[in-house]
Amino acid sequence: MSLNELKINQSAKIMRITAGDELRDRLFSLGLSEGKKLLKINSTLGKNTVAIELERSCVILRSNEAEHIFVELN
C-alpha cells in the first residue's frame, strides 16, 4: 500500500520508493529510505498533504510525493 493509504496513527515500514532520481534524492535527504519505520500523524481535509513522524522528526509530504512510497503495516 502507498503512504497515502495509511490511516492516521497507523505505523508502517517503508518497503519501496518508486520515485525518479530527483524526488528520491529529496526524500532521502528528509530521512525517508527503505526499512525506516514511520507513523502517519495527519493529513489535510483534501488529502493534499500527509504528515508523518520519522525518527522523532515531523515530515510533511505532498500527496503526489507520498504515492511513490510503499509501506507495510507494523
Coordinates of N, CA, C and O in Angstrom, one line a residue:
M1 N 0.8 -1.2 0.0 CA 0.0 0.0 0.0 C 0.9 1.2 0.0 O 2.0 1.2 0.5
S2 N 0.4 2.3 -0.5 CA 1.1 3.6 -0.5 C 0.9 4.3 0.8 O 0.0 4.0 1.5
L3 N 1.8 5.2 1.1 CA 1.8 6.0 2.3 C 0.4 6.7 2.4 O -0.1 6.9 3.5
N4 N -0.1 7.2 1.2 CA -1.4 7.9 1.2 C -2.5 7.0 1.8 O -3.5 7.5 2.3
E5 N -2.4 5.7 1.7 CA -3.5 4.8 2.1 C -3.5 4.5 3.6 O -4.4 3.9 4.1
L6 N -2.4 4.8 4.3 CA -2.3 4.6 5.8 C -3.4 5.5 6.4 O -3.7 6.6 6.0
K7 N -3.9 5.0 7.5 CA -4.9 5.8 8.3 C -4.1 6.5 9.4 O -2.9 6.1 9.7
I8 N -4.7 7.6 9.9 CA -4.0 8.4 10.9 C -3.7 7.5 12.1 O -4.5 6.6 12.5
N9 N -2.5 7.6 12.7 CA -2.0 6.8 13.8 C -1.6 5.4 13.5 O -1.4 4.6 14.4
Q10 N -1.5 5.1 12.2 CA -1.0 3.8 11.8 C 0.5 3.9 11.6 O 1.0 4.9 11.1
S11 N 1.2 2.9 12.1 CA 2.6 2.8 11.8 C 3.0 1.8 10.8 O 2.2 0.8 10.6
A12 N 4.0 2.0 10.1 CA 4.4 1.2 8.9 C 5.9 1.3 8.7 O 6.6 2.1 9.3
K13 N 6.4 0.3 7.9 CA 7.8 0.3 7.5 C 7.8 0.5 6.0 O 7.0 0.0 5.2
I14 N 8.8 1.4 5.6 CA 8.9 1.7 4.1 C 9.5 0.4 3.4 O 10.6 0.0 3.8
M15 N 8.8 0.0 2.4 CA 9.3 -1.2 1.7 C 9.9 -0.8 0.4 O 10.9 -1.5 -0.1
R16 N 9.4 0.2 -0.3 CA 9.9 0.6 -1.6 C 9.6 2.0 -1.9 O 8.5 2.5 -1.5
I17 N 10.5 2.7 -2.6 CA 10.2 4.0 -3.1 C 10.4 4.0 -4.6 O 11.5 3.6 -5.1
T18 N 9.4 4.4 -5.3 CA 9.4 4.3 -6.8 C 9.5 5.6 -7.5 O 9.1 5.7 -8.6
A19 N 10.1 6.6 -6.8 CA 10.2 7.9 -7.4 C 11.4 8.0 -8.3 O 12.3 7.2 -8.3
G20 N 11.4 9.0 -9.2 CA 12.5 9.3 -10.0 C 13.7 9.8 -9.2 O 13.6 10.0 -8.0
D21 N 14.8 10.0 -9.8 CA 16.1 10.3 -9.1 C 15.9 11.6 -8.3 O 16.4 11.7 -7.2
E22 N 15.3 12.7 -8.9 CA 15.3 13.9 -8.2 C 14.4 13.8 -6.9 O 14.8 14.3 -5.8
L23 N 13.2 13.2 -7.0 CA 12.4 13.1 -5.9 C 12.9 12.1 -4.9 O 12.9 12.3 -3.7
R24 N 13.5 11.0 -5.4 CA 14.2 10.0 -4.5 C 15.3 10.7 -3.6 O 15.4 10.5 -2.4
D25 N 16.1 11.6 -4.3 CA 17.1 12.3 -3.5 C 16.5 13.2 -2.5 O 17.0 13.3 -1.4
R26 N 15.4 13.9 -2.8 CA 14.8 14.8 -1.9 C 14.2 14.0 -0.7 O 14.4 14.3 0.5
L27 N 13.6 12.8 -1.0 CA 13.0 12.0 0.1 C 14.1 11.5 1.0 O 14.0 11.4 2.2
F28 N 15.2 11.0 0.4 CA 16.4 10.5 1.1 C 16.9 11.6 2.0 O 17.3 11.3 3.2
S29 N 17.0 12.9 1.5 CA 17.5 14.0 2.4 C 16.6 14.3 3.6 O 17.1 14.8 4.6
L30 N 15.4 13.9 3.5 CA 14.4 14.1 4.6 C 14.5 12.9 5.5 O 13.8 12.9 6.6
G31 N 15.2 11.9 5.2 CA 15.4 10.7 6.1 C 14.5 9.5 5.7 O 14.5 8.5 6.4
L32 N 13.8 9.6 4.6 CA 13.0 8.5 4.1 C 13.8 7.6 3.2 O 14.4 7.9 2.2
S33 N 13.9 6.3 3.7 CA 14.5 5.3 2.9 C 13.9 3.9 3.2 O 13.2 3.8 4.3
E34 N 14.2 2.9 2.4 CA 13.7 1.6 2.6 C 14.1 1.1 4.0 O 15.2 1.3 4.4
G35 N 13.2 0.4 4.7 CA 13.5 -0.1 6.0 C 13.1 0.8 7.2 O 13.1 0.3 8.3
K36 N 12.9 2.1 6.9 CA 12.6 3.0 8.0 C 11.2 2.8 8.5 O 10.3 2.6 7.7
K37 N 11.0 3.0 9.8 CA 9.6 3.0 10.3 C 9.1 4.4 10.5 O 9.8 5.3 10.8
L38 N 7.8 4.5 10.3 CA 7.2 5.8 10.4 C 5.8 5.7 11.0 O 5.2 4.6 11.1
L39 N 5.2 6.8 11.3 CA 3.9 6.9 11.9 C 3.1 8.0 11.2 O 3.6 9.1 11.1
K40 N 1.9 7.7 10.6 CA 1.2 8.8 10.0 C 0.5 9.6 11.0 O -0.3 9.0 11.8
I41 N 0.7 10.8 11.1 CA 0.2 11.7 12.1 C -1.1 12.4 11.7 O -2.1 12.4 12.4
N42 N -1.1 12.8 10.5 CA -2.3 13.6 10.0 C -2.3 13.7 8.5 O -1.3 13.5 7.8
S43 N -3.4 14.2 7.9 CA -3.5 14.6 6.5 C -4.5 15.7 6.4 O -5.4 15.8 7.3
T44 N -4.4 16.5 5.4 CA -5.3 17.6 5.3 C -6.7 17.1 4.8 O -6.8 16.0 4.3
L45 N -7.7 17.9 5.0 CA -9.0 17.5 4.6 C -9.1 17.1 3.2 O -9.7 16.1 2.8
G46 N -8.5 17.8 2.3 CA -8.5 17.5 0.9 C -7.5 16.4 0.5 O -7.3 16.1 -0.6
K47 N -6.7 16.0 1.5 CA -5.7 14.9 1.4 C -4.6 15.4 0.4 O -4.0 14.6 -0.3
N48 N -4.3 16.7 0.4 CA -3.2 17.3 -0.4 C -1.9 17.0 0.2 O -0.9 17.0 -0.5
T49 N -1.8 16.9 1.6 CA -0.6 16.7 2.2 C -0.7 15.6 3.3 O -1.8 15.3 3.8
V50 N 0.4 15.0 3.6 CA 0.5 13.9 4.6 C 1.6 14.3 5.6 O 2.7 14.6 5.2
A51 N 1.3 14.2 6.9 CA 2.3 14.5 7.9 C 2.6 13.1 8.6 O 1.8 12.3 8.9
I52 N 3.9 12.9 8.7 CA 4.4 11.6 9.3 C 5.5 12.0 10.3 O 6.1 13.0 10.3
E53 N 5.6 11.0 11.3 CA 6.7 11.1 12.3 C 7.7 10.1 11.8 O 7.4 8.9 11.6
L54 N 9.0 10.5 11.7 CA 10.1 9.7 11.3 C 11.3 10.0 12.2 O 11.8 11.1 12.1
E55 N 11.6 9.1 13.0 CA 12.8 9.2 13.9 C 12.8 10.6 14.7 O 13.7 11.4 14.6
R56 N 11.7 10.8 15.4 CA 11.5 12.0 16.2 C 11.4 13.3 15.4 O 11.6 14.4 16.0
S57 N 11.2 13.2 14.1 CA 11.0 14.4 13.3 C 9.7 14.3 12.7 O 9.1 13.2 12.4
C58 N 9.1 15.5 12.4 CA 7.8 15.5 11.6 C 8.2 15.9 10.2 O 8.9 16.9 10.0
V59 N 7.7 15.2 9.3 CA 7.9 15.4 7.8 C 6.5 15.6 7.2 O 5.7 14.7 7.4
I60 N 6.4 16.6 6.4 CA 5.1 16.8 5.7 C 5.4 16.7 4.2 O 6.3 17.3 3.6
L61 N 4.7 15.8 3.5 CA 4.8 15.5 2.1 C 3.6 15.8 1.3 O 2.5 15.7 1.9
R62 N 3.8 16.2 0.1 CA 2.6 16.4 -0.8 C 2.1 15.0 -1.1 O 2.8 14.0 -1.1
S63 N 0.8 14.9 -1.4 CA 0.1 13.6 -1.7 C 0.8 12.9 -2.9 O 1.0 11.7 -2.9
N64 N 1.1 13.7 -3.9 CA 1.7 13.1 -5.1 C 3.1 12.6 -4.8 O 3.6 11.7 -5.5
E65 N 3.8 13.1 -3.8 CA 5.1 12.5 -3.4 C 4.9 11.2 -2.6 O 5.6 10.2 -2.7
A66 N 3.9 11.3 -1.7 CA 3.6 10.1 -0.8 C 3.1 8.9 -1.6 O 3.3 7.8 -1.1
E67 N 2.6 9.1 -2.7 CA 2.1 8.0 -3.5 C 3.2 7.1 -4.1 O 3.0 6.0 -4.5
H68 N 4.4 7.6 -4.0 CA 5.6 6.9 -4.5 C 6.3 6.1 -3.4 O 7.3 5.4 -3.6
I69 N 5.8 6.2 -2.2 CA 6.3 5.5 -1.0 C 5.4 4.3 -0.7 O 4.2 4.6 -0.3
F70 N 5.9 3.1 -0.8 CA 5.1 1.9 -0.5 C 5.5 1.4 0.9 O 6.7 1.2 1.2
V71 N 4.5 1.1 1.7 CA 4.8 0.7 3.1 C 4.1 -0.6 3.4 O 3.2 -1.1 2.7
E72 N 4.5 -1.2 4.5 CA 3.9 -2.4 5.1 C 3.5 -2.1 6.5 O 4.4 -1.6 7.3
L73 N 2.3 -2.4 7.0 CA 1.9 -2.2 8.3 C 2.8 -3.0 9.3 O 3.2 -4.1 9.0
N74 N 3.1 -2.3 10.5 CA 3.8 -3.0 11.6 C 2.9 -3.8 12.4 O 1.8 -3.6 12.6

